[in-house]
């Protein structure tokens, strides 16, 4: 398996624009997690899905953020409108916690909002 | 709720020095415990894990023992190398508990000097 695949690896956008981050989890994993990492706040869990259903979105910072998982092999995290304070590295991870395994992380998307 | 506390960094060591990074946790039940490593510009990778009390996880010369009596999972390595320079995250997974998600510590930056 190729692992968790995220795209794009880097994104630079202007304030006010819509940004969509994409993630393909590892096949067979039924949990998918979106994290955000910044120097100030460290690693934050934004939302996670189980079998494509959002379970906990309490980490989503505000209504400008939304996430979807239309099927088992694809998820998106959308920011609309984007703001400079959204600049961070966004990670997607997948796993099977029901069997005690770890989460596998993608390489991340580095987002810069100018 | 469940939480992880790890020692703050940065930790600066000379090559071949002994490494300890402390990690303690708070959780109900019997969580699984993990150490992840993040090299510059990359995502998080699993370094080692332990799923029950007294288990010892080991990988690449790193070790950590799941101590339920002290609720600890300290990371150790007998002789560090420059290539070990990275950020290390302690994490727990309490599947079946309040949430089925990985909970991370704040991360500890390790810098090894030649």
PDB file of N, CA and C in Angstrom, chain B residues 11-20 61-62 75-82 84 110-114:
ATOM      1  N   UNK B  11      15.577  19.351  23.821  1.00  0.00           N
ATOM      2  CA  UNK B  11      16.601  18.566  24.461  1.00  0.00           C
ATOM      3  C   UNK B  11      17.807  18.546  23.531  1.00  0.00           C
ATOM      4  N   UNK B  12      18.932  19.003  24.049  1.00  0.00           N
ATOM      5  CA  UNK B  12      20.153  19.067  23.239  1.00  0.00           C
ATOM      6  C   UNK B  12      21.178  18.123  23.839  1.00  0.00           C
ATOM      7  N   UNK B  13      21.649  17.190  23.019  1.00  0.00           N
ATOM      8  CA  UNK B  13      22.618  16.192  23.473  1.00  0.00           C
ATOM      9  C   UNK B  13      23.769  16.096  22.490  1.00  0.00           C
ATOM     10  N   UNK B  14      24.871  15.610  22.990  1.00  0.00           N
ATOM     11  CA  UNK B  14      25.993  15.290  22.117  1.00  0.00           C
ATOM     12  C   UNK B  14      25.827  13.867  21.594  1.00  0.00           C
ATOM     13  N   UNK B  15      26.393  13.628  20.442  1.00  0.00           N
ATOM     14  CA  UNK B  15      26.332  12.280  19.866  1.00  0.00           C
ATOM     15  C   UNK B  15      26.850  11.252  20.872  1.00  0.00           C
ATOM     16  N   UNK B  16      26.171  10.101  20.917  1.00  0.00           N
ATOM     17  CA  UNK B  16      26.492   8.961  21.787  1.00  0.00           C
ATOM     18  C   UNK B  16      26.025   9.166  23.226  1.00  0.00           C
ATOM     19  N   UNK B  17      25.365  10.258  23.521  1.00  0.00           N
ATOM     20  CA  UNK B  17      24.816  10.453  24.865  1.00  0.00           C
ATOM     21  C   UNK B  17      23.572   9.604  25.057  1.00  0.00           C
ATOM     22  N   UNK B  18      23.184   9.442  26.332  1.00  0.00           N
ATOM     23  CA  UNK B  18      21.984   8.697  26.684  1.00  0.00           C
ATOM     24  C   UNK B  18      20.780   9.632  26.641  1.00  0.00           C
ATOM     25  N   UNK B  19      19.677   9.111  26.094  1.00  0.00           N
ATOM     26  CA  UNK B  19      18.472   9.924  25.945  1.00  0.00           C
ATOM     27  C   UNK B  19      17.341   9.381  26.802  1.00  0.00           C
ATOM     28  N   UNK B  20      16.668  10.284  27.503  1.00  0.00           N
ATOM     29  CA  UNK B  20      15.383   9.978  28.132  1.00  0.00           C
ATOM     30  C   UNK B  20      14.437  11.123  27.838  1.00  0.00           C
ATOM     31  N   UNK B  61      16.834   1.077  18.251  1.00  0.00           N
ATOM     32  CA  UNK B  61      17.608   1.377  19.447  1.00  0.00           C
ATOM     33  C   UNK B  61      16.836   2.134  20.509  1.00  0.00           C
ATOM     34  N   UNK B  62      15.628   2.575  20.179  1.00  0.00           N
ATOM     35  CA  UNK B  62      14.767   3.240  21.152  1.00  0.00           C
ATOM     36  C   UNK B  62      13.926   2.192  21.899  1.00  0.00           C
ATOM     37  N   UNK B  75      10.607   7.381  26.939  1.00  0.00           N
ATOM     38  CA  UNK B  75      11.397   6.963  25.781  1.00  0.00           C
ATOM     39  C   UNK B  75      12.879   7.027  26.127  1.00  0.00           C
ATOM     40  N   UNK B  76      13.631   5.984  25.779  1.00  0.00           N
ATOM     41  CA  UNK B  76      15.060   5.938  26.076  1.00  0.00           C
ATOM     42  C   UNK B  76      15.840   5.414  24.877  1.00  0.00           C
ATOM     43  N   UNK B  77      17.076   5.899  24.790  1.00  0.00           N
ATOM     44  CA  UNK B  77      18.014   5.350  23.817  1.00  0.00           C
ATOM     45  C   UNK B  77      19.401   5.473  24.412  1.00  0.00           C
ATOM     46  N   UNK B  78      20.165   4.424  24.301  1.00  0.00           N
ATOM     47  CA  UNK B  78      21.463   4.382  24.962  1.00  0.00           C
ATOM     48  C   UNK B  78      22.518   5.277  24.341  1.00  0.00           C
ATOM     49  N   UNK B  79      22.441   5.487  23.025  1.00  0.00           N
ATOM     50  CA  UNK B  79      23.484   6.240  22.347  1.00  0.00           C
ATOM     51  C   UNK B  79      22.862   6.925  21.130  1.00  0.00           C
ATOM     52  N   UNK B  80      22.616   8.218  21.251  1.00  0.00           N
ATOM     53  CA  UNK B  80      21.922   8.917  20.168  1.00  0.00           C
ATOM     54  C   UNK B  80      22.894   9.305  19.061  1.00  0.00           C
ATOM     55  N   UNK B  81      22.337   9.472  17.876  1.00  0.00           N
ATOM     56  CA  UNK B  81      23.089   9.884  16.702  1.00  0.00           C
ATOM     57  C   UNK B  81      22.515  11.200  16.172  1.00  0.00           C
ATOM     58  N   UNK B  82      23.294  11.878  15.372  1.00  0.00           N
ATOM     59  CA  UNK B  82      22.816  13.134  14.777  1.00  0.00           C
ATOM     60  C   UNK B  82      21.528  12.907  14.003  1.00  0.00           C
ATOM     61  N   UNK B  84      19.108  11.171  14.729  1.00  0.00           N
ATOM     62  CA  UNK B  84      17.942  11.054  15.618  1.00  0.00           C
ATOM     63  C   UNK B  84      17.304  12.410  15.892  1.00  0.00           C
ATOM     64  N   UNK B 110      14.285  17.104  19.863  1.00  0.00           N
ATOM     65  CA  UNK B 110      15.605  16.578  20.203  1.00  0.00           C
ATOM     66  C   UNK B 110      16.609  17.065  19.163  1.00  0.00           C
ATOM     67  N   UNK B 111      17.676  17.687  19.637  1.00  0.00           N
ATOM     68  CA  UNK B 111      18.758  18.127  18.760  1.00  0.00           C
ATOM     69  C   UNK B 111      20.038  17.433  19.217  1.00  0.00           C
ATOM     70  N   UNK B 112      20.625  16.648  18.319  1.00  0.00           N
ATOM     71  CA  UNK B 112      21.860  15.930  18.638  1.00  0.00           C
ATOM     72  C   UNK B 112      23.002  16.578  17.881  1.00  0.00           C
ATOM     73  N   UNK B 113      24.013  16.968  18.627  1.00  0.00           N
ATOM     74  CA  UNK B 113      25.158  17.657  18.027  1.00  0.00           C
ATOM     75  C   UNK B 113      26.329  16.695  17.863  1.00  0.00           C
ATOM     76  N   UNK B 114      27.057  16.844  16.746  1.00  0.00           N
ATOM     77  CA  UNK B 114      28.195  15.935  16.519  1.00  0.00           C
ATOM     78  C   UNK B 114      29.342  16.209  17.499  1.00  0.00           C
TER      79      UNK B 114
END
